[in-house]
PDB file of C-alpha atoms and ligand atoms in Angstrom:
ATOM      1  CA  MET A 226      -1.941 -19.452 -24.420  1.00  0.00           C
ATOM      2  CA  LYS A 227      -4.870 -17.280 -24.258  1.00  0.00           C
ATOM      3  CA  ARG A 228      -5.447 -14.135 -26.558  1.00  0.00           C
ATOM      4  CA  VAL A 229      -4.813 -10.447 -24.899  1.00  0.00           C
ATOM      5  CA  ARG A 230      -8.316  -9.079 -25.961  1.00  0.00           C
ATOM      6  CA  LYS A 231      -8.509  -6.202 -22.995  1.00  0.00           C
ATOM      7  CA  ALA A 232      -6.490  -3.497 -21.914  1.00  0.00           C
ATOM      8  CA  VAL A 233      -6.401  -1.607 -18.900  1.00  0.00           C
ATOM      9  CA  ILE A 234      -5.865   1.999 -18.660  1.00  0.00           C
ATOM     10  CA  PRO A 235      -5.568   3.848 -15.477  1.00  0.00           C
ATOM     11  CA  VAL A 236      -6.572   7.583 -15.485  1.00  0.00           C
ATOM     12  CA  ALA A 237      -7.136   8.333 -11.690  1.00  0.00           C
ATOM     13  CA  GLY A 238      -4.224  10.016 -10.898  1.00  0.00           C
ATOM     14  CA  LEU A 239      -3.748  13.735  -9.877  1.00  0.00           C
ATOM     15  CA  GLY A 240      -1.172  15.203 -12.079  1.00  0.00           C
ATOM     16  CA  THR A 241       0.446  16.914  -9.262  1.00  0.00           C
ATOM     17  CA  ARG A 242       3.683  17.152 -11.296  1.00  0.00           C
ATOM     18  CA  PHE A 243       1.808  19.153 -14.000  1.00  0.00           C
ATOM     19  CA  LEU A 244       0.080  22.130 -11.731  1.00  0.00           C
ATOM     20  CA  PRO A 245      -1.560  24.381 -12.051  1.00  0.00           C
ATOM     21  CA  ALA A 246      -2.540  22.752 -15.688  1.00  0.00           C
ATOM     22  CA  THR A 247      -4.158  19.532 -13.826  1.00  0.00           C
ATOM     23  CA  LYS A 248      -5.852  21.538 -11.385  1.00  0.00           C
ATOM     24  CA  ALA A 249      -9.629  21.105 -13.121  1.00  0.00           C
ATOM     25  CA  MET A 250      -8.456  19.499 -15.964  1.00  0.00           C
ATOM     26  CA  PRO A 251      -7.632  15.608 -15.859  1.00  0.00           C
ATOM     27  CA  LYS A 252      -3.722  15.267 -17.007  1.00  0.00           C
ATOM     28  CA  GLU A 253      -4.636  12.883 -19.385  1.00  0.00           C
ATOM     29  CA  MET A 254      -6.572  15.492 -21.319  1.00  0.00           C
ATOM     30  CA  LEU A 255      -3.809  17.765 -22.186  1.00  0.00           C
ATOM     31  CA  THR A 256      -3.019  17.677 -26.064  1.00  0.00           C
ATOM     32  CA  VAL A 257       0.210  16.232 -27.512  1.00  0.00           C
ATOM     33  CA  VAL A 258      -0.277  18.281 -31.027  1.00  0.00           C
ATOM     34  CA  ASP A 259      -3.815  17.919 -31.478  1.00  0.00           C
ATOM     35  CA  ARG A 260      -4.615  14.651 -29.562  1.00  0.00           C
ATOM     36  CA  PRO A 261      -5.332  14.234 -25.650  1.00  0.00           C
ATOM     37  CA  VAL A 262      -2.433  12.205 -24.239  1.00  0.00           C
ATOM     38  CA  VAL A 263      -5.079   9.463 -23.599  1.00  0.00           C
ATOM     39  CA  GLN A 264      -5.787   9.077 -27.438  1.00  0.00           C
ATOM     40  CA  TYR A 265      -2.318   7.818 -27.896  1.00  0.00           C
ATOM     41  CA  ALA A 266      -2.606   5.173 -25.294  1.00  0.00           C
ATOM     42  CA  VAL A 267      -6.030   3.764 -26.855  1.00  0.00           C
ATOM     43  CA  ASP A 268      -4.488   3.962 -30.214  1.00  0.00           C
ATOM     44  CA  GLU A 269      -1.619   2.135 -29.674  1.00  0.00           C
ATOM     45  CA  ALA A 270      -3.760  -0.305 -27.654  1.00  0.00           C
ATOM     46  CA  LEU A 271      -5.743  -0.973 -30.730  1.00  0.00           C
ATOM     47  CA  GLU A 272      -2.656  -1.229 -33.091  1.00  0.00           C
ATOM     48  CA  ALA A 273      -1.502  -3.875 -31.051  1.00  0.00           C
ATOM     49  CA  GLY A 274      -4.770  -6.026 -31.467  1.00  0.00           C
ATOM     50  CA  ILE A 275      -6.615  -4.836 -28.535  1.00  0.00           C
ATOM     51  CA  GLU A 276     -10.729  -4.951 -28.572  1.00  0.00           C
ATOM     52  CA  HIS A 277     -11.816  -3.516 -24.927  1.00  0.00           C
ATOM     53  CA  ILE A 278     -10.660  -0.776 -22.982  1.00  0.00           C
ATOM     54  CA  VAL A 279     -11.189  -0.525 -19.030  1.00  0.00           C
ATOM     55  CA  PHE A 280     -10.673   2.863 -17.732  1.00  0.00           C
ATOM     56  CA  VAL A 281      -9.810   3.264 -14.200  1.00  0.00           C
ATOM     57  CA  THR A 282     -11.031   6.771 -13.311  1.00  0.00           C
ATOM     58  CA  GLY A 283     -11.424   8.879 -10.310  1.00  0.00           C
ATOM     59  CA  ARG A 284     -13.220  11.806  -9.612  1.00  0.00           C
ATOM     60  CA  ASN A 285     -13.022  14.737 -11.466  1.00  0.00           C
ATOM     61  CA  LYS A 286     -12.287  12.642 -14.602  1.00  0.00           C
ATOM     62  CA  HIS A 287     -15.917  12.121 -16.006  1.00  0.00           C
ATOM     63  CA  VAL A 288     -14.632  14.676 -19.340  1.00  0.00           C
ATOM     64  CA  ILE A 289     -12.659  11.300 -20.324  1.00  0.00           C
ATOM     65  CA  GLU A 290     -15.981   9.371 -20.324  1.00  0.00           C
ATOM     66  CA  ASP A 291     -17.565  12.096 -22.591  1.00  0.00           C
ATOM     67  CA  TYR A 292     -14.489  12.029 -24.561  1.00  0.00           C
ATOM     68  CA  PHE A 293     -14.761   8.707 -25.731  1.00  0.00           C
ATOM     69  CA  ASP A 294     -18.761   8.889 -26.049  1.00  0.00           C
ATOM     70  CA  ILE A 295     -20.767  10.053 -29.259  1.00  0.00           C
ATOM     71  CA  GLN A 296     -21.291  13.609 -29.304  1.00  0.00           C
ATOM     72  CA  PRO A 297     -24.363  13.986 -31.584  1.00  0.00           C
ATOM     73  CA  GLU A 298     -24.883  17.611 -31.665  1.00  0.00           C
ATOM     74  CA  LEU A 299     -20.960  18.032 -32.522  1.00  0.00           C
ATOM     75  CA  LEU A 300     -21.826  15.320 -35.370  1.00  0.00           C
ATOM     76  CA  ASP A 301     -24.594  17.096 -36.643  1.00  0.00           C
ATOM     77  CA  THR A 302     -23.202  20.515 -37.405  1.00  0.00           C
ATOM     78  CA  LEU A 303     -19.986  19.324 -39.073  1.00  0.00           C
ATOM     79  CA  THR A 304     -22.266  16.966 -40.952  1.00  0.00           C
ATOM     80  CA  GLN A 305     -24.329  20.532 -42.005  1.00  0.00           C
ATOM     81  CA  SER A 306     -21.644  22.510 -42.744  1.00  0.00           C
ATOM     82  CA  GLY A 307     -19.650  19.893 -44.730  1.00  0.00           C
ATOM     83  CA  LYS A 308     -16.815  19.663 -42.455  1.00  0.00           C
ATOM     84  CA  ARG A 309     -15.699  16.265 -43.735  1.00  0.00           C
ATOM     85  CA  GLU A 310     -12.102  16.220 -42.457  1.00  0.00           C
ATOM     86  CA  GLN A 311     -13.210  17.020 -38.869  1.00  0.00           C
ATOM     87  CA  LEU A 312     -15.987  14.325 -39.247  1.00  0.00           C
ATOM     88  CA  ALA A 313     -13.778  11.819 -40.144  1.00  0.00           C
ATOM     89  CA  SER A 314     -11.422  12.456 -37.637  1.00  0.00           C
ATOM     90  CA  LEU A 315     -14.102  12.271 -35.248  1.00  0.00           C
ATOM     91  CA  GLN A 316     -15.179   8.868 -36.747  1.00  0.00           C
ATOM     92  CA  LYS A 317     -11.613   7.638 -36.981  1.00  0.00           C
ATOM     93  CA  MET A 318     -11.430   7.659 -32.839  1.00  0.00           C
ATOM     94  CA  GLN A 319     -14.766   6.691 -32.094  1.00  0.00           C
ATOM     95  CA  LEU A 320     -14.745   3.100 -30.223  1.00  0.00           C
ATOM     96  CA  PRO A 321     -17.593   0.736 -30.645  1.00  0.00           C
ATOM     97  CA  ALA A 322     -20.306   0.533 -28.578  1.00  0.00           C
ATOM     98  CA  GLY A 323     -19.652  -1.587 -25.523  1.00  0.00           C
ATOM     99  CA  ALA A 324     -15.818  -1.486 -26.392  1.00  0.00           C
ATOM    100  CA  VAL A 325     -14.710   0.476 -23.420  1.00  0.00           C
ATOM    101  CA  SER A 326     -15.720   0.562 -19.661  1.00  0.00           C
ATOM    102  CA  PHE A 327     -15.157   2.637 -17.014  1.00  0.00           C
ATOM    103  CA  THR A 328     -14.712   1.854 -13.180  1.00  0.00           C
ATOM    104  CA  ARG A 329     -13.384   4.503 -10.178  1.00  0.00           C
ATOM    105  CA  GLN A 330     -10.611   4.007  -8.018  1.00  0.00           C
ATOM    106  CA  GLN A 331     -12.162   5.590  -5.001  1.00  0.00           C
ATOM    107  CA  ALA A 332      -8.944   6.811  -3.099  1.00  0.00           C
ATOM    108  CA  PRO A 333      -5.517   7.411  -4.130  1.00  0.00           C
ATOM    109  CA  HIS A 334      -3.617   3.909  -3.164  1.00  0.00           C
ATOM    110  CA  GLY A 335      -1.127   3.411  -5.758  1.00  0.00           C
ATOM    111  CA  LEU A 336      -1.233   2.174  -9.071  1.00  0.00           C
ATOM    112  CA  GLY A 337      -1.292  -1.527  -7.946  1.00  0.00           C
ATOM    113  CA  HIS A 338      -4.853  -0.611  -6.113  1.00  0.00           C
ATOM    114  CA  ALA A 339      -5.680   1.255  -9.387  1.00  0.00           C
ATOM    115  CA  VAL A 340      -4.957  -2.266 -11.307  1.00  0.00           C
ATOM    116  CA  TRP A 341      -7.003  -4.323  -8.871  1.00  0.00           C
ATOM    117  CA  CYS A 342      -9.920  -2.372  -9.187  1.00  0.00           C
ATOM    118  CA  ALA A 343     -10.287  -3.489 -12.669  1.00  0.00           C
ATOM    119  CA  ARG A 344     -10.177  -6.959 -11.609  1.00  0.00           C
ATOM    120  CA  ASP A 345     -13.876  -8.016 -12.447  1.00  0.00           C
ATOM    121  CA  LEU A 346     -14.239  -6.208 -15.723  1.00  0.00           C
ATOM    122  CA  VAL A 347     -10.911  -7.845 -16.801  1.00  0.00           C
ATOM    123  CA  GLY A 348     -11.865 -11.159 -15.560  1.00  0.00           C
ATOM    124  CA  ASP A 349      -9.885 -14.633 -15.904  1.00  0.00           C
ATOM    125  CA  GLU A 350      -7.813 -13.673 -18.932  1.00  0.00           C
ATOM    126  CA  PRO A 351      -4.426 -12.339 -19.718  1.00  0.00           C
ATOM    127  CA  PHE A 352      -4.613  -8.092 -20.104  1.00  0.00           C
ATOM    128  CA  ALA A 353      -2.605  -5.656 -21.334  1.00  0.00           C
ATOM    129  CA  LEU A 354      -1.679  -2.351 -18.925  1.00  0.00           C
ATOM    130  CA  LEU A 355      -0.686   0.943 -20.523  1.00  0.00           C
ATOM    131  CA  LEU A 356       0.039   3.679 -18.167  1.00  0.00           C
ATOM    132  CA  PRO A 357      -1.362   6.839 -20.338  1.00  0.00           C
ATOM    133  CA  ASP A 358       1.139   9.430 -19.152  1.00  0.00           C
ATOM    134  CA  MET A 359       3.945   7.328 -21.219  1.00  0.00           C
ATOM    135  CA  VAL A 360       3.300   8.361 -24.595  1.00  0.00           C
ATOM    136  CA  SER A 361       5.260   5.902 -27.102  1.00  0.00           C
ATOM    137  CA  PHE A 362       6.871   7.420 -29.880  1.00  0.00           C
ATOM    138  CA  GLY A 363       8.540   4.775 -32.852  1.00  0.00           C
ATOM    139  CA  LYS A 364       7.907   3.095 -36.123  1.00  0.00           C
ATOM    140  CA  ARG A 365       5.266   1.135 -34.124  1.00  0.00           C
ATOM    141  CA  GLY A 366       3.809   1.456 -30.406  1.00  0.00           C
ATOM    142  CA  CYS A 367       5.546  -0.506 -27.786  1.00  0.00           C
ATOM    143  CA  LEU A 368       2.641  -2.683 -27.038  1.00  0.00           C
ATOM    144  CA  ALA A 369       2.444  -4.110 -30.740  1.00  0.00           C
ATOM    145  CA  GLY A 370       6.303  -5.380 -29.773  1.00  0.00           C
ATOM    146  CA  ALA A 371       5.421  -6.550 -26.545  1.00  0.00           C
ATOM    147  CA  MET A 372       2.312  -8.520 -27.627  1.00  0.00           C
ATOM    148  CA  GLU A 373       4.998 -10.065 -30.566  1.00  0.00           C
ATOM    149  CA  LEU A 374       7.099 -11.572 -27.715  1.00  0.00           C
ATOM    150  CA  TYR A 375       4.316 -12.725 -25.654  1.00  0.00           C
ATOM    151  CA  GLY A 376       3.389 -14.869 -28.660  1.00  0.00           C
ATOM    152  CA  GLN A 377       6.574 -16.473 -28.310  1.00  0.00           C
ATOM    153  CA  THR A 378       7.077 -16.506 -24.526  1.00  0.00           C
ATOM    154  CA  GLY A 379       3.463 -16.521 -23.031  1.00  0.00           C
ATOM    155  CA  GLY A 380       3.207 -15.435 -19.160  1.00  0.00           C
ATOM    156  CA  ASN A 381       3.871 -12.323 -18.416  1.00  0.00           C
ATOM    157  CA  VAL A 382       5.719  -9.425 -20.563  1.00  0.00           C
ATOM    158  CA  ILE A 383       6.775  -5.967 -19.424  1.00  0.00           C
ATOM    159  CA  ALA A 384       8.076  -3.197 -21.755  1.00  0.00           C
ATOM    160  CA  VAL A 385      11.597  -1.605 -20.785  1.00  0.00           C
ATOM    161  CA  GLU A 386      14.146   1.054 -21.706  1.00  0.00           C
ATOM    162  CA  GLN A 387      17.407   1.976 -20.525  1.00  0.00           C
ATOM    163  CA  CYS A 388      17.285   5.227 -18.073  1.00  0.00           C
ATOM    164  CA  ASP A 389      20.100   7.500 -16.910  1.00  0.00           C
ATOM    165  CA  PRO A 390      21.640   4.934 -14.533  1.00  0.00           C
ATOM    166  CA  THR A 391      21.695   7.848 -11.550  1.00  0.00           C
ATOM    167  CA  GLU A 392      17.676   8.062 -12.042  1.00  0.00           C
ATOM    168  CA  THR A 393      16.516   4.226 -11.193  1.00  0.00           C
ATOM    169  CA  ASN A 394      15.070   5.657  -8.191  1.00  0.00           C
ATOM    170  CA  LYS A 395      12.193   7.036 -10.291  1.00  0.00           C
ATOM    171  CA  TYR A 396      11.090   3.966 -11.883  1.00  0.00           C
ATOM    172  CA  GLY A 397      10.515   0.105 -11.841  1.00  0.00           C
ATOM    173  CA  ILE A 398      13.867  -1.330 -12.286  1.00  0.00           C
ATOM    174  CA  VAL A 399      14.140  -5.116 -13.437  1.00  0.00           C
ATOM    175  CA  GLY A 400      17.139  -7.411 -13.590  1.00  0.00           C
ATOM    176  CA  LYS A 401      18.375  -8.944 -17.007  1.00  0.00           C
ATOM    177  CA  GLY A 402      18.726 -12.554 -17.621  1.00  0.00           C
ATOM    178  CA  GLN A 403      19.177 -14.488 -20.929  1.00  0.00           C
ATOM    179  CA  ASP A 404      18.291 -12.971 -24.111  1.00  0.00           C
ATOM    180  CA  VAL A 405      14.766 -13.948 -25.605  1.00  0.00           C
ATOM    181  CA  GLY A 406      13.364 -12.425 -28.851  1.00  0.00           C
ATOM    182  CA  THR A 407      13.202  -8.880 -28.628  1.00  0.00           C
ATOM    183  CA  GLY A 408      13.960  -8.679 -25.058  1.00  0.00           C
ATOM    184  CA  PHE A 409      15.344 -10.815 -21.994  1.00  0.00           C
ATOM    185  CA  ALA A 410      14.300 -13.405 -19.350  1.00  0.00           C
ATOM    186  CA  VAL A 411      13.746 -11.141 -16.028  1.00  0.00           C
ATOM    187  CA  THR A 412      15.613 -11.829 -12.914  1.00  0.00           C
ATOM    188  CA  GLU A 413      14.091  -9.579 -10.507  1.00  0.00           C
ATOM    189  CA  MET A 414      12.118  -6.703  -9.998  1.00  0.00           C
ATOM    190  CA  VAL A 415      12.486  -3.566  -7.814  1.00  0.00           C
ATOM    191  CA  GLU A 416      10.286  -0.246  -7.230  1.00  0.00           C
ATOM    192  CA  LYS A 417      12.337   2.545  -7.315  1.00  0.00           C
ATOM    193  CA  PRO A 418      15.566   1.345  -6.025  1.00  0.00           C
ATOM    194  CA  ALA A 419      18.439   3.777  -5.264  1.00  0.00           C
ATOM    195  CA  PRO A 420      21.061   3.618  -7.772  1.00  0.00           C
ATOM    196  CA  ALA A 421      23.575   1.675  -5.706  1.00  0.00           C
ATOM    197  CA  VAL A 422      21.517  -0.959  -5.356  1.00  0.00           C
ATOM    198  CA  ALA A 423      19.810  -1.108  -8.644  1.00  0.00           C
ATOM    199  CA  PRO A 424      20.031  -4.516 -10.330  1.00  0.00           C
ATOM    200  CA  SER A 425      20.226  -2.740 -14.024  1.00  0.00           C
ATOM    201  CA  ASN A 426      19.246   0.654 -15.569  1.00  0.00           C
ATOM    202  CA  TYR A 427      16.399  -1.257 -17.671  1.00  0.00           C
ATOM    203  CA  TYR A 428      13.520   1.042 -16.354  1.00  0.00           C
ATOM    204  CA  ILE A 429       9.554  -0.436 -16.486  1.00  0.00           C
ATOM    205  CA  ASN A 430       8.017   2.018 -19.118  1.00  0.00           C
ATOM    206  CA  GLY A 431       4.567   1.839 -18.543  1.00  0.00           C
ATOM    207  CA  ARG A 432       3.409  -0.961 -20.883  1.00  0.00           C
ATOM    208  CA  TYR A 433       2.557  -4.425 -19.518  1.00  0.00           C
ATOM    209  CA  ILE A 434       1.052  -7.894 -20.529  1.00  0.00           C
ATOM    210  CA  LEU A 435      -0.208  -9.550 -17.276  1.00  0.00           C
ATOM    211  CA  GLN A 436      -1.658 -12.958 -16.127  1.00  0.00           C
ATOM    212  CA  PRO A 437      -5.189 -12.488 -14.238  1.00  0.00           C
ATOM    213  CA  GLU A 438      -3.286 -14.117 -11.040  1.00  0.00           C
ATOM    214  CA  VAL A 439      -1.707 -10.927 -10.481  1.00  0.00           C
ATOM    215  CA  PHE A 440      -5.226  -9.643  -9.420  1.00  0.00           C
ATOM    216  CA  GLU A 441      -5.282 -11.870  -6.031  1.00  0.00           C
ATOM    217  CA  LEU A 442      -1.930 -11.018  -4.987  1.00  0.00           C
ATOM    218  CA  LEU A 443      -2.571  -7.326  -5.693  1.00  0.00           C
ATOM    219  CA  GLY A 444      -5.575  -7.705  -3.394  1.00  0.00           C
ATOM    220  CA  THR A 445      -3.213  -9.016  -0.453  1.00  0.00           C
ATOM    221  CA  GLN A 446      -0.465  -6.679  -1.344  1.00  0.00           C
ATOM    222  CA  GLU A 447       1.205  -4.798   1.412  1.00  0.00           C
ATOM    223  CA  ARG A 448       2.133  -1.225   0.887  1.00  0.00           C
ATOM    224  CA  GLY A 449       5.755  -0.386  -0.617  1.00  0.00           C
ATOM    225  CA  ALA A 450       7.715   2.386  -1.641  1.00  0.00           C
ATOM    226  CA  GLY A 451       5.901   5.805  -1.324  1.00  0.00           C
ATOM    227  CA  ASN A 452       3.564   3.874   1.158  1.00  0.00           C
ATOM    228  CA  GLU A 453       1.534   2.920  -2.031  1.00  0.00           C
ATOM    229  CA  ILE A 454       0.243  -0.488  -2.704  1.00  0.00           C
ATOM    230  CA  GLN A 455       2.888  -1.182  -5.881  1.00  0.00           C
ATOM    231  CA  LEU A 456       2.214  -3.197  -8.996  1.00  0.00           C
ATOM    232  CA  THR A 457       5.784  -4.051  -9.121  1.00  0.00           C
ATOM    233  CA  ASP A 458       5.845  -5.972  -5.696  1.00  0.00           C
ATOM    234  CA  ALA A 459       2.601  -8.025  -6.856  1.00  0.00           C
ATOM    235  CA  MET A 460       4.536  -8.926  -9.838  1.00  0.00           C
ATOM    236  CA  LYS A 461       7.838 -10.050  -8.007  1.00  0.00           C
ATOM    237  CA  ARG A 462       5.597 -12.602  -6.082  1.00  0.00           C
ATOM    238  CA  LEU A 463       3.782 -13.766  -9.294  1.00  0.00           C
ATOM    239  CA  ALA A 464       7.252 -14.086 -10.560  1.00  0.00           C
ATOM    240  CA  GLY A 465       7.821 -17.035  -8.188  1.00  0.00           C
ATOM    241  CA  SER A 466       5.080 -19.324 -10.173  1.00  0.00           C
ATOM    242  CA  GLN A 467       5.248 -17.704 -13.674  1.00  0.00           C
ATOM    243  CA  PRO A 468       7.504 -16.510 -16.041  1.00  0.00           C
ATOM    244  CA  PHE A 469       8.181 -12.745 -16.685  1.00  0.00           C
ATOM    245  CA  HIS A 470      10.240 -11.538 -19.765  1.00  0.00           C
ATOM    246  CA  ALA A 471      11.175  -7.991 -21.007  1.00  0.00           C
ATOM    247  CA  HIS A 472      10.239  -6.738 -24.229  1.00  0.00           C
ATOM    248  CA  SER A 473      12.958  -3.790 -25.248  1.00  0.00           C
ATOM    249  CA  PHE A 474      11.432  -1.073 -27.000  1.00  0.00           C
ATOM    250  CA  ASP A 475      13.019   0.286 -29.753  1.00  0.00           C
ATOM    251  CA  GLY A 476      11.256   3.717 -30.094  1.00  0.00           C
ATOM    252  CA  ARG A 477      10.839   6.277 -26.897  1.00  0.00           C
ATOM    253  CA  MET A 478       8.626   6.781 -24.468  1.00  0.00           C
ATOM    254  CA  PHE A 479       7.732  10.488 -23.580  1.00  0.00           C
ATOM    255  CA  ASP A 480       6.563  11.043 -19.812  1.00  0.00           C
ATOM    256  CA  CYS A 481       3.827  13.312 -20.632  1.00  0.00           C
ATOM    257  CA  GLY A 482       3.233  13.446 -16.898  1.00  0.00           C
ATOM    258  CA  SER A 483       6.207  15.967 -16.625  1.00  0.00           C
ATOM    259  CA  LYS A 484       6.437  19.068 -18.026  1.00  0.00           C
ATOM    260  CA  GLU A 485       9.882  18.107 -20.024  1.00  0.00           C
ATOM    261  CA  GLY A 486       8.620  15.110 -20.967  1.00  0.00           C
ATOM    262  CA  PHE A 487       5.530  16.657 -22.284  1.00  0.00           C
ATOM    263  CA  ILE A 488       7.050  19.475 -24.278  1.00  0.00           C
ATOM    264  CA  GLN A 489       9.512  16.988 -25.527  1.00  0.00           C
ATOM    265  CA  ALA A 490       6.677  15.042 -27.029  1.00  0.00           C
ATOM    266  CA  ASN A 491       4.921  18.162 -28.500  1.00  0.00           C
ATOM    267  CA  VAL A 492       7.993  18.865 -30.687  1.00  0.00           C
ATOM    268  CA  ALA A 493       8.581  15.016 -31.481  1.00  0.00           C
ATOM    269  CA  PHE A 494       5.233  14.358 -32.605  1.00  0.00           C
ATOM    270  CA  ALA A 495       5.005  18.181 -34.343  1.00  0.00           C
ATOM    271  CA  LEU A 496       7.877  17.215 -36.255  1.00  0.00           C
ATOM    272  CA  GLY A 497       7.028  13.902 -37.234  1.00  0.00           C
ATOM    273  CA  ARG A 498       3.749  15.209 -39.156  1.00  0.00           C
ATOM    274  CA  ALA A 499       4.362  16.274 -42.264  1.00  0.00           C
ATOM    275  CA  ASP A 500       1.048  18.859 -42.002  1.00  0.00           C
ATOM    276  CA  ILE A 501       2.404  20.666 -38.988  1.00  0.00           C
ATOM    277  CA  ARG A 502       6.237  20.814 -39.415  1.00  0.00           C
ATOM    278  CA  ASP A 503       6.753  23.252 -41.887  1.00  0.00           C
ATOM    279  CA  LEU A 504       3.688  25.632 -40.544  1.00  0.00           C
ATOM    280  CA  VAL A 505       4.940  25.642 -37.297  1.00  0.00           C
ATOM    281  CA  PHE A 506       9.025  25.386 -36.962  1.00  0.00           C
ATOM    282  CA  GLY A 507       9.502  27.309 -40.498  1.00  0.00           C
ATOM    283  CA  PRO A 508       8.174  30.566 -38.833  1.00  0.00           C
ATOM    284  CA  ILE A 509      10.107  29.818 -35.470  1.00  0.00           C
ATOM    285  CA  ALA A 510      13.314  28.882 -37.168  1.00  0.00           C
ATOM    286  CA  GLU A 511      13.121  32.258 -38.960  1.00  0.00           C
ATOM    287  CA  MET A 512      11.862  34.248 -36.019  1.00  0.00           C
ATOM    288  CA  ILE A 513      15.223  32.862 -34.111  1.00  0.00           C
ATOM    289  CA  ALA A 514      17.133  33.160 -37.334  1.00  0.00           C
ATOM    290  CA  ALA A 515      16.157  37.132 -37.351  1.00  0.00           C
ATOM    291  CA  GLU A 516      16.770  37.245 -33.411  1.00  0.00           C
ATOM    292  CA  GLU A 517      13.335  38.311 -32.889  1.00  0.00           C
ATOM    293  CA  ARG A 518      13.147  36.415 -29.546  1.00  0.00           C
ATOM    294  CA  PRO A 519      10.155  36.898 -27.110  1.00  0.00           C
ATOM    295  CA  ALA A 520      12.063  38.034 -23.852  1.00  0.00           C
ATOM    296  CA  GLU A 521      12.491  34.930 -21.721  1.00  0.00           C
ATOM    297  CA  ALA A 522       9.916  34.331 -18.574  1.00  0.00           C
ATOM    298  CA  ALA A 523      11.558  35.098 -15.447  1.00  0.00           C
TER     299      ALA A 523
HETATM  300  C1  LIG B  51       4.690   3.418 -12.228  1.00  0.00           C
HETATM  301  C2  LIG B  51       5.434   2.115 -11.982  1.00  0.00           C
HETATM  302  C3  LIG B  51       6.825   2.260 -12.148  1.00  0.00           C
HETATM  303  C4  LIG B  51       7.170   2.581 -13.796  1.00  0.00           C
HETATM  304  C5  LIG B  51       6.463   3.847 -14.270  1.00  0.00           C
HETATM  305  C6  LIG B  51       6.521   4.013 -15.454  1.00  0.00           C
HETATM  306  O1  LIG B  51       5.304   4.407 -11.409  1.00  0.00           O
HETATM  307  O2  LIG B  51       5.391   1.670 -10.555  1.00  0.00           O
HETATM  308  O3  LIG B  51       7.612   0.703 -12.111  1.00  0.00           O
HETATM  309  O4  LIG B  51       8.572   2.188 -14.267  1.00  0.00           O
HETATM  310  O5  LIG B  51       4.978   3.959 -13.557  1.00  0.00           O
HETATM  311  O6  LIG B  51       6.168   5.383 -15.749  1.00  0.00           O
HETATM  312  P1  LIG B  51       4.868   6.012 -10.931  1.00  0.00           P
HETATM  313  O7  LIG B  51       4.893   6.778 -12.424  1.00  0.00           O
HETATM  314  O8  LIG B  51       3.437   5.658 -10.989  1.00  0.00           O
HETATM  315  O9  LIG B  51       5.514   6.465  -9.742  1.00  0.00           O
END
């Protein structure tokens, strides 16, 4: 079984669900507490043992490249002024030279097309795929668990969670077969099915381990749901010749591409941080107790 060394992170999406915030700034750079959303995906990948990150970017996303580069003036200034804590936080997030690549998706043809754009950078080896809008919250990242299952099953692994059965039309949905390790064998996959025809309420939560044969299928994939080239459709074809297993994530993904998911993530991560929780929520709790609530926005 080949080791999974590379992760693809597509960051070309326009962020239309989050306008006007994302009009001039990539949605992946919005911050959850004090880190951009994309940093959570990178940290989760590194935690799972990934050594190289491939970003699929688009126009107006160059700030993501700058973010993962070294900023010499900033480092010098922090060093000179003895700001050790800030320096350490930058050093901690710095990816080693050569451990990150960028390629561009030239037009928005869908997730399947974005992944296909990474084919040459990934080459002939299995790879992880992390959709950065989905921010993993739990004892350990979702990908680390998926990797563990991959170690037992090989083939392809997709991470799943259960969604409200009325909301299957928002996600890729899988059919549930026999239990295996932390999950089960996948019997079918459908992109955004109506609740009446969905095979289950297990939704694909944005973490995948895929074999490179998927690239060839993506290259010939016809457009599907939403008139886009869908990854789920190519995976379905790949499942004809290769095993697919689902890893049931025991944490929770926040959809930071939506306003509600983004705010939930900020609250959850802030509550989970000892250095922030009391500072932020103490005064708010007091304010609410004293009924000094600001007038609600119209
Ligand atoms: C994509 C995938 C879908 C998955 C979802 C998770 O959809 O196509 O299968 O469930 O991400 O966020 P999108 O959100 O790009 O419409």
